[in-house]
């Protein structure tokens, strides 16, 4: 027997505790940040789809689906984000953006709501016509 204070059992126990601690940190540390970069859920995607369907259904010319009435479309896009959210039946915590872009030139014809910025969004698009021009209507929800 020697006079050292450290035995093989002490060394193995210390290394085991250290390795378990490192494994715990590596396994659970990414979970701490999950709420800040959570993916878009199915409910948000469904909201975007329902919003696009509602807009196309209510702004279409009678008997012609996906052909929007210009006067009703212009009036619809005069709403602010709160009015837009209420019209679409979204909860107060939902942010929404509706944009109509001309297909040929890629210019924005109408837009309502706040820009999504860096937020992950659920988006649904519909191809619509106003007069003889083709547009893409996009509803973004986050």
JSON list of C-alpha atoms in Angstrom, two decimals:
[
{"chain": "A", "resi": 1, "resn": "UNK", "atom": "CA", "xyz": [0.00, 0.00, 0.00]},
{"chain": "A", "resi": 2, "resn": "UNK", "atom": "CA", "xyz": [1.35, 3.46, -0.79]},
{"chain": "A", "resi": 3, "resn": "UNK", "atom": "CA", "xyz": [0.82, 6.82, 0.93]},
{"chain": "A", "resi": 4, "resn": "UNK", "atom": "CA", "xyz": [-1.13, 8.49, -1.91]},
{"chain": "A", "resi": 5, "resn": "UNK", "atom": "CA", "xyz": [-4.51, 9.94, -1.07]},
{"chain": "A", "resi": 6, "resn": "UNK", "atom": "CA", "xyz": [-6.04, 9.04, -4.44]},
{"chain": "A", "resi": 7, "resn": "UNK", "atom": "CA", "xyz": [-6.98, 5.50, -5.19]},
{"chain": "A", "resi": 8, "resn": "UNK", "atom": "CA", "xyz": [-8.19, 3.94, -8.40]},
{"chain": "A", "resi": 9, "resn": "UNK", "atom": "CA", "xyz": [-11.76, 3.91, -7.05]},
{"chain": "A", "resi": 10, "resn": "UNK", "atom": "CA", "xyz": [-11.68, 7.67, -6.37]},
{"chain": "A", "resi": 11, "resn": "UNK", "atom": "CA", "xyz": [-10.36, 8.35, -9.88]},
{"chain": "A", "resi": 12, "resn": "UNK", "atom": "CA", "xyz": [-13.04, 6.17, -11.57]},
{"chain": "A", "resi": 13, "resn": "UNK", "atom": "CA", "xyz": [-15.82, 7.77, -9.50]},
{"chain": "A", "resi": 14, "resn": "UNK", "atom": "CA", "xyz": [-14.61, 11.30, -10.35]},
{"chain": "A", "resi": 15, "resn": "UNK", "atom": "CA", "xyz": [-14.33, 10.60, -14.09]},
{"chain": "A", "resi": 16, "resn": "UNK", "atom": "CA", "xyz": [-17.78, 8.93, -14.08]},
{"chain": "A", "resi": 17, "resn": "UNK", "atom": "CA", "xyz": [-19.43, 11.94, -12.43]},
{"chain": "A", "resi": 18, "resn": "UNK", "atom": "CA", "xyz": [-17.65, 14.29, -14.87]},
{"chain": "A", "resi": 19, "resn": "UNK", "atom": "CA", "xyz": [-18.74, 12.28, -17.93]},
{"chain": "A", "resi": 20, "resn": "UNK", "atom": "CA", "xyz": [-22.34, 12.05, -16.71]},
{"chain": "A", "resi": 21, "resn": "UNK", "atom": "CA", "xyz": [-22.40, 15.83, -16.17]},
{"chain": "A", "resi": 22, "resn": "UNK", "atom": "CA", "xyz": [-21.04, 16.51, -19.67]},
{"chain": "A", "resi": 23, "resn": "UNK", "atom": "CA", "xyz": [-23.56, 14.07, -21.20]},
{"chain": "A", "resi": 24, "resn": "UNK", "atom": "CA", "xyz": [-26.43, 15.76, -19.32]},
{"chain": "A", "resi": 25, "resn": "UNK", "atom": "CA", "xyz": [-25.39, 19.23, -20.51]},
{"chain": "A", "resi": 26, "resn": "UNK", "atom": "CA", "xyz": [-24.99, 18.09, -24.12]},
{"chain": "A", "resi": 27, "resn": "UNK", "atom": "CA", "xyz": [-28.36, 16.30, -24.08]},
{"chain": "A", "resi": 28, "resn": "UNK", "atom": "CA", "xyz": [-30.50, 19.01, -22.45]},
{"chain": "A", "resi": 29, "resn": "UNK", "atom": "CA", "xyz": [-28.89, 22.32, -23.36]},
{"chain": "A", "resi": 30, "resn": "UNK", "atom": "CA", "xyz": [-30.45, 22.51, -26.88]},
{"chain": "A", "resi": 31, "resn": "UNK", "atom": "CA", "xyz": [-33.90, 22.01, -25.31]},
{"chain": "A", "resi": 32, "resn": "UNK", "atom": "CA", "xyz": [-33.53, 25.28, -23.43]},
{"chain": "A", "resi": 33, "resn": "UNK", "atom": "CA", "xyz": [-33.58, 27.25, -26.70]},
{"chain": "A", "resi": 34, "resn": "UNK", "atom": "CA", "xyz": [-36.44, 25.32, -28.37]},
{"chain": "A", "resi": 35, "resn": "UNK", "atom": "CA", "xyz": [-39.23, 27.78, -27.45]},
{"chain": "A", "resi": 36, "resn": "UNK", "atom": "CA", "xyz": [-37.35, 30.59, -29.17]},
{"chain": "A", "resi": 37, "resn": "UNK", "atom": "CA", "xyz": [-37.04, 28.85, -32.53]},
{"chain": "A", "resi": 38, "resn": "UNK", "atom": "CA", "xyz": [-40.05, 26.56, -32.55]},
{"chain": "A", "resi": 39, "resn": "UNK", "atom": "CA", "xyz": [-41.27, 25.48, -35.98]},
{"chain": "A", "resi": 40, "resn": "UNK", "atom": "CA", "xyz": [-44.59, 26.59, -37.39]},
{"chain": "A", "resi": 41, "resn": "UNK", "atom": "CA", "xyz": [-47.37, 24.35, -36.15]},
{"chain": "A", "resi": 42, "resn": "UNK", "atom": "CA", "xyz": [-50.22, 22.81, -38.07]},
{"chain": "A", "resi": 43, "resn": "UNK", "atom": "CA", "xyz": [-52.72, 25.21, -36.50]},
{"chain": "A", "resi": 44, "resn": "UNK", "atom": "CA", "xyz": [-50.86, 28.22, -37.89]},
{"chain": "A", "resi": 45, "resn": "UNK", "atom": "CA", "xyz": [-50.66, 26.64, -41.35]},
{"chain": "A", "resi": 46, "resn": "UNK", "atom": "CA", "xyz": [-54.39, 25.87, -41.20]},
{"chain": "A", "resi": 47, "resn": "UNK", "atom": "CA", "xyz": [-55.10, 29.49, -40.20]},
{"chain": "A", "resi": 48, "resn": "UNK", "atom": "CA", "xyz": [-53.21, 30.77, -43.25]},
{"chain": "A", "resi": 49, "resn": "UNK", "atom": "CA", "xyz": [-55.12, 28.40, -45.52]},
{"chain": "A", "resi": 50, "resn": "UNK", "atom": "CA", "xyz": [-58.49, 29.36, -44.01]},
{"chain": "A", "resi": 51, "resn": "UNK", "atom": "CA", "xyz": [-57.63, 33.04, -44.38]},
{"chain": "A", "resi": 52, "resn": "UNK", "atom": "CA", "xyz": [-56.77, 32.67, -48.07]},
{"chain": "A", "resi": 53, "resn": "UNK", "atom": "CA", "xyz": [-59.94, 30.66, -48.69]},
{"chain": "A", "resi": 54, "resn": "UNK", "atom": "CA", "xyz": [-62.03, 33.28, -46.86]},
{"chain": "A", "resi": 55, "resn": "UNK", "atom": "CA", "xyz": [-60.54, 36.17, -48.84]},
{"chain": "A", "resi": 56, "resn": "UNK", "atom": "CA", "xyz": [-60.95, 34.50, -52.24]},
{"chain": "A", "resi": 57, "resn": "UNK", "atom": "CA", "xyz": [-64.46, 33.32, -51.36]},
{"chain": "A", "resi": 58, "resn": "UNK", "atom": "CA", "xyz": [-65.68, 36.74, -50.20]},
{"chain": "A", "resi": 59, "resn": "UNK", "atom": "CA", "xyz": [-63.97, 38.91, -52.80]},
{"chain": "A", "resi": 60, "resn": "UNK", "atom": "CA", "xyz": [-64.74, 36.75, -55.87]},
{"chain": "A", "resi": 61, "resn": "UNK", "atom": "CA", "xyz": [-67.17, 37.82, -58.55]},
{"chain": "A", "resi": 62, "resn": "UNK", "atom": "CA", "xyz": [-70.39, 35.77, -58.32]},
{"chain": "A", "resi": 63, "resn": "UNK", "atom": "CA", "xyz": [-70.15, 32.64, -60.44]},
{"chain": "A", "resi": 64, "resn": "UNK", "atom": "CA", "xyz": [-66.44, 33.09, -61.15]},
{"chain": "A", "resi": 65, "resn": "UNK", "atom": "CA", "xyz": [-64.18, 31.59, -58.47]},
{"chain": "A", "resi": 66, "resn": "UNK", "atom": "CA", "xyz": [-60.70, 33.12, -58.21]},
{"chain": "A", "resi": 67, "resn": "UNK", "atom": "CA", "xyz": [-61.78, 36.22, -60.16]},
{"chain": "A", "resi": 68, "resn": "UNK", "atom": "CA", "xyz": [-61.76, 39.02, -57.60]},
{"chain": "A", "resi": 69, "resn": "UNK", "atom": "CA", "xyz": [-63.97, 42.09, -57.71]},
{"chain": "A", "resi": 70, "resn": "UNK", "atom": "CA", "xyz": [-61.67, 45.10, -57.94]},
{"chain": "A", "resi": 71, "resn": "UNK", "atom": "CA", "xyz": [-63.77, 47.45, -55.77]},
{"chain": "A", "resi": 72, "resn": "UNK", "atom": "CA", "xyz": [-64.23, 44.90, -52.97]},
{"chain": "A", "resi": 73, "resn": "UNK", "atom": "CA", "xyz": [-60.54, 43.96, -53.12]},
{"chain": "A", "resi": 74, "resn": "UNK", "atom": "CA", "xyz": [-59.46, 47.60, -52.84]},
{"chain": "A", "resi": 75, "resn": "UNK", "atom": "CA", "xyz": [-61.82, 48.10, -49.88]},
{"chain": "A", "resi": 76, "resn": "UNK", "atom": "CA", "xyz": [-60.53, 44.96, -48.18]},
{"chain": "A", "resi": 77, "resn": "UNK", "atom": "CA", "xyz": [-56.93, 46.17, -48.30]},
{"chain": "A", "resi": 78, "resn": "UNK", "atom": "CA", "xyz": [-57.81, 49.46, -46.57]},
{"chain": "A", "resi": 79, "resn": "UNK", "atom": "CA", "xyz": [-57.95, 47.61, -43.23]},
{"chain": "A", "resi": 80, "resn": "UNK", "atom": "CA", "xyz": [-55.23, 47.87, -40.60]},
{"chain": "A", "resi": 81, "resn": "UNK", "atom": "CA", "xyz": [-53.82, 44.72, -39.01]},
{"chain": "A", "resi": 82, "resn": "UNK", "atom": "CA", "xyz": [-56.33, 44.66, -36.13]},
{"chain": "A", "resi": 83, "resn": "UNK", "atom": "CA", "xyz": [-59.30, 44.97, -38.50]},
{"chain": "A", "resi": 84, "resn": "UNK", "atom": "CA", "xyz": [-57.75, 42.42, -40.84]},
{"chain": "A", "resi": 85, "resn": "UNK", "atom": "CA", "xyz": [-57.29, 39.94, -37.98]},
{"chain": "A", "resi": 86, "resn": "UNK", "atom": "CA", "xyz": [-60.90, 40.44, -36.85]},
{"chain": "A", "resi": 87, "resn": "UNK", "atom": "CA", "xyz": [-62.26, 40.08, -40.39]},
{"chain": "A", "resi": 88, "resn": "UNK", "atom": "CA", "xyz": [-60.41, 36.80, -40.87]},
{"chain": "A", "resi": 89, "resn": "UNK", "atom": "CA", "xyz": [-61.46, 35.55, -37.42]},
{"chain": "A", "resi": 90, "resn": "UNK", "atom": "CA", "xyz": [-57.94, 35.14, -36.09]},
{"chain": "A", "resi": 91, "resn": "UNK", "atom": "CA", "xyz": [-57.11, 35.41, -32.37]},
{"chain": "A", "resi": 92, "resn": "UNK", "atom": "CA", "xyz": [-55.55, 38.60, -31.04]},
{"chain": "A", "resi": 93, "resn": "UNK", "atom": "CA", "xyz": [-52.18, 36.87, -30.62]},
{"chain": "A", "resi": 94, "resn": "UNK", "atom": "CA", "xyz": [-51.95, 36.03, -34.33]},
{"chain": "A", "resi": 95, "resn": "UNK", "atom": "CA", "xyz": [-50.08, 38.34, -36.69]},
{"chain": "A", "resi": 96, "resn": "UNK", "atom": "CA", "xyz": [-51.16, 38.36, -40.33]},
{"chain": "A", "resi": 97, "resn": "UNK", "atom": "CA", "xyz": [-50.00, 39.79, -43.64]},
{"chain": "A", "resi": 98, "resn": "UNK", "atom": "CA", "xyz": [-51.94, 39.62, -46.91]},
{"chain": "A", "resi": 99, "resn": "UNK", "atom": "CA", "xyz": [-50.19, 40.55, -50.14]},
{"chain": "A", "resi": 100, "resn": "UNK", "atom": "CA", "xyz": [-51.34, 40.58, -53.76]},
{"chain": "A", "resi": 101, "resn": "UNK", "atom": "CA", "xyz": [-48.47, 40.50, -56.27]},
{"chain": "A", "resi": 102, "resn": "UNK", "atom": "CA", "xyz": [-48.82, 40.83, -60.03]},
{"chain": "A", "resi": 103, "resn": "UNK", "atom": "CA", "xyz": [-47.52, 37.63, -61.60]},
{"chain": "A", "resi": 104, "resn": "UNK", "atom": "CA", "xyz": [-45.95, 39.13, -64.73]},
{"chain": "A", "resi": 105, "resn": "UNK", "atom": "CA", "xyz": [-43.97, 41.97, -63.15]},
{"chain": "A", "resi": 106, "resn": "UNK", "atom": "CA", "xyz": [-43.68, 40.69, -59.54]},
{"chain": "A", "resi": 107, "resn": "UNK", "atom": "CA", "xyz": [-44.83, 44.07, -58.23]},
{"chain": "A", "resi": 108, "resn": "UNK", "atom": "CA", "xyz": [-46.97, 44.38, -55.13]},
{"chain": "A", "resi": 109, "resn": "UNK", "atom": "CA", "xyz": [-50.44, 45.58, -56.05]},
{"chain": "A", "resi": 110, "resn": "UNK", "atom": "CA", "xyz": [-51.98, 45.52, -52.55]},
{"chain": "A", "resi": 111, "resn": "UNK", "atom": "CA", "xyz": [-50.74, 44.68, -49.07]},
{"chain": "A", "resi": 112, "resn": "UNK", "atom": "CA", "xyz": [-52.30, 44.72, -45.61]},
{"chain": "A", "resi": 113, "resn": "UNK", "atom": "CA", "xyz": [-50.93, 43.87, -42.17]},
{"chain": "A", "resi": 114, "resn": "UNK", "atom": "CA", "xyz": [-47.43, 43.98, -40.78]},
{"chain": "A", "resi": 115, "resn": "UNK", "atom": "CA", "xyz": [-44.42, 42.61, -42.60]},
{"chain": "A", "resi": 116, "resn": "UNK", "atom": "CA", "xyz": [-43.25, 39.33, -41.06]},
{"chain": "A", "resi": 117, "resn": "UNK", "atom": "CA", "xyz": [-39.60, 40.37, -40.82]},
{"chain": "A", "resi": 118, "resn": "UNK", "atom": "CA", "xyz": [-37.45, 37.59, -39.37]},
{"chain": "A", "resi": 119, "resn": "UNK", "atom": "CA", "xyz": [-40.38, 35.58, -37.96]},
{"chain": "A", "resi": 120, "resn": "UNK", "atom": "CA", "xyz": [-40.99, 32.08, -39.28]},
{"chain": "A", "resi": 121, "resn": "UNK", "atom": "CA", "xyz": [-44.34, 32.20, -41.05]},
{"chain": "A", "resi": 122, "resn": "UNK", "atom": "CA", "xyz": [-46.96, 29.87, -42.41]},
{"chain": "A", "resi": 123, "resn": "UNK", "atom": "CA", "xyz": [-47.95, 31.02, -45.88]},
{"chain": "A", "resi": 124, "resn": "UNK", "atom": "CA", "xyz": [-50.69, 30.04, -48.31]},
{"chain": "A", "resi": 125, "resn": "UNK", "atom": "CA", "xyz": [-50.97, 31.34, -51.84]},
{"chain": "A", "resi": 126, "resn": "UNK", "atom": "CA", "xyz": [-53.77, 31.48, -54.38]},
{"chain": "A", "resi": 127, "resn": "UNK", "atom": "CA", "xyz": [-53.62, 32.49, -58.03]},
{"chain": "A", "resi": 128, "resn": "UNK", "atom": "CA", "xyz": [-56.37, 35.02, -58.74]},
{"chain": "A", "resi": 129, "resn": "UNK", "atom": "CA", "xyz": [-57.42, 37.33, -61.53]},
{"chain": "A", "resi": 130, "resn": "UNK", "atom": "CA", "xyz": [-58.59, 40.90, -61.31]},
{"chain": "A", "resi": 131, "resn": "UNK", "atom": "CA", "xyz": [-59.85, 41.99, -64.68]},
{"chain": "A", "resi": 132, "resn": "UNK", "atom": "CA", "xyz": [-57.48, 40.51, -67.25]},
{"chain": "A", "resi": 133, "resn": "UNK", "atom": "CA", "xyz": [-54.41, 40.54, -64.98]},
{"chain": "A", "resi": 134, "resn": "UNK", "atom": "CA", "xyz": [-53.19, 37.51, -63.03]},
{"chain": "A", "resi": 135, "resn": "UNK", "atom": "CA", "xyz": [-52.05, 37.98, -59.44]},
{"chain": "A", "resi": 136, "resn": "UNK", "atom": "CA", "xyz": [-50.78, 35.81, -56.59]},
{"chain": "A", "resi": 137, "resn": "UNK", "atom": "CA", "xyz": [-52.58, 36.34, -53.29]},
{"chain": "A", "resi": 138, "resn": "UNK", "atom": "CA", "xyz": [-50.42, 35.28, -50.31]},
{"chain": "A", "resi": 139, "resn": "UNK", "atom": "CA", "xyz": [-51.58, 35.08, -46.70]},
{"chain": "A", "resi": 140, "resn": "UNK", "atom": "CA", "xyz": [-48.79, 34.89, -44.11]},
{"chain": "A", "resi": 141, "resn": "UNK", "atom": "CA", "xyz": [-49.53, 34.07, -40.48]},
{"chain": "A", "resi": 142, "resn": "UNK", "atom": "CA", "xyz": [-47.15, 33.95, -37.52]}
]
